[in-house]
Coordinates of C-alpha atoms in Angstrom, one line a residue:
X24 CA 0.0 0.0 0.0
X25 CA 1.5 3.3 -1.0
X26 CA 1.9 5.9 1.6
X27 CA 0.1 9.2 1.2
X28 CA 2.4 12.2 0.6
X29 CA 2.5 14.5 3.6
X30 CA 1.5 17.5 1.4
X31 CA -1.7 15.8 0.2
X32 CA -3.0 14.9 3.7
X33 CA -5.8 17.1 5.0
X34 CA -4.6 19.7 7.5
X35 CA -6.6 20.9 10.5
X36 CA -7.5 24.6 10.1
X37 CA -6.8 26.9 13.0
X38 CA -10.1 28.2 14.5
X39 CA -10.4 31.9 13.8
X40 CA -10.9 34.4 16.6
X41 CA -13.9 36.7 16.5
X42 CA -14.2 40.2 17.8
X43 CA -17.0 42.8 18.0
X44 CA -15.9 46.4 17.1
X45 CA -18.5 49.1 17.8
X46 CA -18.6 52.4 16.1
X47 CA -17.2 51.2 12.8
X48 CA -19.6 52.9 10.4
X49 CA -17.2 55.3 8.6
X50 CA -14.0 54.6 6.7
X51 CA -12.3 57.5 8.6
X52 CA -13.3 56.3 12.0
X53 CA -11.1 54.9 14.7
X54 CA -13.3 51.7 14.7
X55 CA -12.6 51.2 11.0
X56 CA -8.8 51.6 11.6
X57 CA -9.0 49.0 14.4
X58 CA -11.0 46.6 12.2
X59 CA -8.4 46.8 9.5
X60 CA -5.6 45.9 11.9
X61 CA -7.6 43.0 13.5
X62 CA -8.5 41.6 10.0
X63 CA -4.8 41.7 9.1
X64 CA -4.1 39.8 12.3
X65 CA -6.5 37.0 11.5
X66 CA -9.6 38.1 13.3
X67 CA -13.2 37.6 12.1
X68 CA -15.3 40.7 12.8
X69 CA -18.7 41.9 13.8
X70 CA -19.0 45.6 13.2
X71 CA -21.7 47.8 14.6
X72 CA -22.7 51.2 13.4
X73 CA -25.5 53.8 13.6
X74 CA -26.0 56.1 10.6
X75 CA -28.5 58.3 12.4
X76 CA -25.7 59.5 14.7
X77 CA -23.4 60.3 11.8
X78 CA -26.3 62.3 10.1
X79 CA -26.4 64.6 13.2
X80 CA -22.6 65.3 13.0
X81 CA -20.6 67.7 10.8
X82 CA -19.3 64.9 8.5
X83 CA -22.9 63.6 7.8
X84 CA -24.1 60.1 7.1
X85 CA -21.9 58.0 4.8
X86 CA -23.9 54.7 4.4
X87 CA -21.7 53.4 1.6
X88 CA -18.7 53.3 3.9
X89 CA -20.0 50.2 5.7
X90 CA -20.2 48.3 2.4
X91 CA -16.8 49.5 1.3
X92 CA -15.1 48.7 4.6
X93 CA -16.6 45.2 4.6
X94 CA -15.3 44.6 1.1
X95 CA -11.9 45.9 2.2
X96 CA -11.7 43.6 5.2
X97 CA -13.0 40.6 3.3
X98 CA -10.2 41.1 0.8
X99 CA -7.7 40.7 3.6
X100 CA -9.4 37.4 4.5
X101 CA -11.7 38.2 7.4
X102 CA -15.3 37.1 7.7
X103 CA -17.2 40.3 8.4
X104 CA -20.7 40.9 9.7
X105 CA -22.3 44.3 10.1
X106 CA -25.1 45.1 12.5
X107 CA -26.8 48.5 12.9
X108 CA -27.3 49.3 16.6
X109 CA -28.8 52.3 18.3
X110 CA -27.0 52.1 21.6
X111 CA -29.2 54.8 23.1
X112 CA -31.9 52.1 23.3
X113 CA -31.4 50.2 26.5
X114 CA -32.4 46.9 24.7
X115 CA -29.8 47.3 21.9
X116 CA -26.7 46.1 23.7
X117 CA -28.1 42.6 24.5
X118 CA -29.6 42.4 21.0
X119 CA -26.2 43.3 19.5
X120 CA -24.4 40.7 21.5
X121 CA -27.0 38.0 20.7
X122 CA -26.7 38.8 17.0
X123 CA -22.9 38.8 17.1
X124 CA -22.9 35.4 18.7
X125 CA -25.4 34.1 16.1
X126 CA -23.3 35.4 13.3
X127 CA -19.8 34.7 14.5
X128 CA -20.0 32.3 17.5
X129 CA -18.6 33.2 20.9
X130 CA -16.5 36.3 20.8
X131 CA -12.9 36.4 22.1
X132 CA -12.6 40.2 22.1
X133 CA -14.6 43.4 22.1
X134 CA -13.5 46.9 21.2
X135 CA -15.9 49.7 22.3
X136 CA -15.1 52.6 20.0
X137 CA -18.6 54.0 19.5
X138 CA -19.5 57.4 21.1
X139 CA -22.0 60.2 21.4
X140 CA -20.0 63.4 21.3
X141 CA -21.7 66.8 21.0
X142 CA -20.0 69.7 22.6
X143 CA -21.7 71.7 25.4
X144 CA -20.7 73.1 28.8
X145 CA -22.1 73.5 32.3
X146 CA -24.6 76.2 31.4
X147 CA -25.8 75.0 28.0
X148 CA -26.0 71.2 28.3
X149 CA -29.6 70.1 28.1
X150 CA -31.0 67.3 30.1
X151 CA -31.7 65.4 26.9
X152 CA -28.1 65.7 25.7
X153 CA -26.8 64.7 29.2
X154 CA -28.9 61.6 29.3
X155 CA -28.2 60.6 25.7
X156 CA -24.4 60.8 26.3
X157 CA -24.6 58.7 29.4
X158 CA -26.9 56.2 27.7
X159 CA -24.5 55.6 24.8
X160 CA -21.1 56.2 26.4
X161 CA -21.7 54.7 29.8
X162 CA -24.8 52.5 30.2
X163 CA -24.5 50.8 26.8
X164 CA -20.9 49.9 27.5
X165 CA -21.6 48.5 30.9
X166 CA -24.4 46.4 29.3
X167 CA -22.1 45.2 26.5
X168 CA -19.3 44.3 28.9
X169 CA -21.7 42.2 31.0
X170 CA -23.1 40.5 27.9
X171 CA -19.6 39.8 26.6
X172 CA -18.7 38.2 29.9
X173 CA -21.8 36.0 29.9
X174 CA -20.9 34.5 26.5
X175 CA -17.2 34.1 26.9
X176 CA -15.7 30.6 26.8
X177 CA -13.3 29.0 29.2
X178 CA -10.4 30.6 27.2
X179 CA -11.5 34.0 28.3
X180 CA -11.3 37.2 26.3
X181 CA -10.2 40.8 26.1
X182 CA -12.0 44.1 26.2
X183 CA -10.7 47.5 25.2
X184 CA -12.8 50.7 25.5
X185 CA -11.9 54.0 23.9
X186 CA -12.0 57.0 26.3
X187 CA -11.2 60.7 26.5
X188 CA -10.0 63.2 29.1
X189 CA -12.2 66.0 27.8
X190 CA -13.8 68.1 30.5
X191 CA -14.6 71.8 30.1
X192 CA -17.0 72.7 27.3
X193 CA -17.5 69.1 26.6
X194 CA -19.3 68.2 29.8
X195 CA -21.6 65.3 29.0
X196 CA -19.1 63.6 26.7
X197 CA -16.2 63.9 29.2
X198 CA -18.3 63.0 32.2
X199 CA -19.8 59.9 30.6
X200 CA -16.3 58.8 29.4
X201 CA -15.0 59.3 33.0
X202 CA -17.7 57.0 34.2
X203 CA -16.8 54.5 31.5
X204 CA -13.2 54.4 32.8
X205 CA -14.4 53.3 36.2
X206 CA -16.7 50.6 34.7
X207 CA -13.9 49.1 32.7
X208 CA -11.4 49.1 35.5
X209 CA -14.0 47.4 37.7
X210 CA -14.5 44.8 34.9
X211 CA -10.8 44.0 35.0
X212 CA -11.1 43.0 38.7
X213 CA -14.5 41.4 38.6
X214 CA -14.2 39.5 35.4
X215 CA -10.5 38.6 35.8
X216 CA -11.5 35.1 37.2
X217 CA -13.2 34.4 33.9
X218 CA -10.0 35.0 32.0
X219 CA -11.1 38.5 30.8
X220 CA -8.7 41.4 30.6
X221 CA -10.2 44.9 30.4
X222 CA -8.4 48.2 29.6
X223 CA -9.3 51.8 28.7
X224 CA -7.4 53.5 25.9
X225 CA -7.1 57.2 25.5
X226 CA -5.8 57.9 22.0
X227 CA -5.6 61.7 22.2
X228 CA -6.8 63.9 19.3
X229 CA -7.4 61.8 16.2
X230 CA -8.8 63.5 13.1
X231 CA -11.8 61.3 12.0
X232 CA -13.6 64.2 10.3
X233 CA -14.3 66.5 13.1
X234 CA -11.3 68.8 12.9
X235 CA -11.2 72.0 10.9
X236 CA -7.9 73.5 9.6
X237 CA -7.4 75.6 12.8
X238 CA -7.8 72.6 15.1
X239 CA -5.6 70.5 12.9
X240 CA -2.8 73.0 12.9
X241 CA -3.1 73.6 16.6
X242 CA -3.1 69.9 17.4
X243 CA -0.1 69.3 15.2
X244 CA 1.9 72.0 17.0
X245 CA 1.0 70.4 20.4
X246 CA 2.2 66.9 19.3
X247 CA 5.9 66.2 20.2
X248 CA 6.3 64.2 17.1
X249 CA 5.0 66.9 14.9
X250 CA 2.0 65.0 13.4
X251 CA -1.5 64.1 14.5
X252 CA -2.3 60.6 15.4
X253 CA -4.3 58.3 13.0
X254 CA -6.7 55.5 13.5
X255 CA -3.9 53.1 12.5
X256 CA -1.8 54.4 15.5
X257 CA -4.7 53.5 17.8
X258 CA -5.2 50.2 16.1
X259 CA -1.7 49.0 16.9
X260 CA -2.1 49.5 20.6
X261 CA -5.5 47.8 20.6
X262 CA -4.2 44.8 18.6
X263 CA -1.5 44.3 21.2
X264 CA -3.9 44.4 24.1
X265 CA -6.1 41.8 22.4
X266 CA -3.2 39.6 21.6
X267 CA -1.9 36.8 23.9
X268 CA 1.2 38.9 24.6
X269 CA -1.0 41.8 25.8
X270 CA -3.5 40.0 27.9
X271 CA -1.4 40.3 31.1
X272 CA -2.1 44.1 30.9
X273 CA -5.5 44.6 32.6
X274 CA -7.2 47.3 34.6
X275 CA -5.3 50.1 33.1
X276 CA -6.1 53.5 31.6
X277 CA -3.5 53.7 28.9
X278 CA -2.6 56.9 27.0
X279 CA -1.5 56.1 23.5
X280 CA -1.3 59.6 22.2
X281 CA 2.2 60.2 20.8
X282 CA 3.2 62.2 23.9
X283 CA 0.3 64.7 23.5
X284 CA -0.5 64.5 27.3
X285 CA 3.1 64.5 28.4

C-alpha cells in the first residue's frame, strides 16, 4: 500500500478568533482603523454602526462606507458581519451581543469605539443631551461588557474601550467617558477570574472628520512628534492588548497619544 504524501494529507484549520468592534460605520473612524488591523491579524469581525448619529454630526451620514469597509476587510481574508445598533436604546446592547454570537459564534474580544460626542458646557447642556451621552457612552458599554462576559468561553477574552480626558465645554461627553473608565477598571477586577482582561485606551486627538484647519494646525503643534495621530496608530495598541502577549495588561487606563498628554 502506497503511503500518502504529507503534502496531500488534510490539515486541520486553526479556528479563527472573532471580535466585536462598535462604532465602525465610517472609513475614517477609529473603529474602522482598528477593524483593518484586526483583520490583518487574522480576526473575524462583527462591526456595529448607527447612521442616524453620523447624520447629526458635521461629517454627515456615509452609508456606503460600511459596504466599502466590509469589502476591504474581506479582501484581507476576514469574515465580516455588520449590525446597525442604536445604543441609546437600552435593549440594543443585549440584541447586538446575541446577534454577534449568532453570526460569528462566541467572541474572544470586544472593542468599544462608539461614542456620542456633542460639545456643550455646564450652562448650555440640556437634560436630553446629558442623558443621551450617558446612555450611549456609559450605560450601553456596561451592558455590552456584562453581555460579553456571559458568553465568553473558558479561554476568556479581552475588552478595550476608547475613552477621553475632555472636561470643560464638553461636559456630557467627558463625564460619561469618565464613568466608563471606572466601569472598565471594575471589569478587570470582577471579570478577571473568567480570564477576561479589560483596559481603557485614551488615543488623544485623532482626526476622524471633526477637525477643521485651525484645530488640525493647533493639534499638530502640540504633538511632540510633529504630526497628528491616526486610526492606524490607535489600532496598533488595541491589537497588542487583544493579543496573547498583551493579555497580562489589565485594569489600566492607557494613554496612547504620541506624547500629547506628556
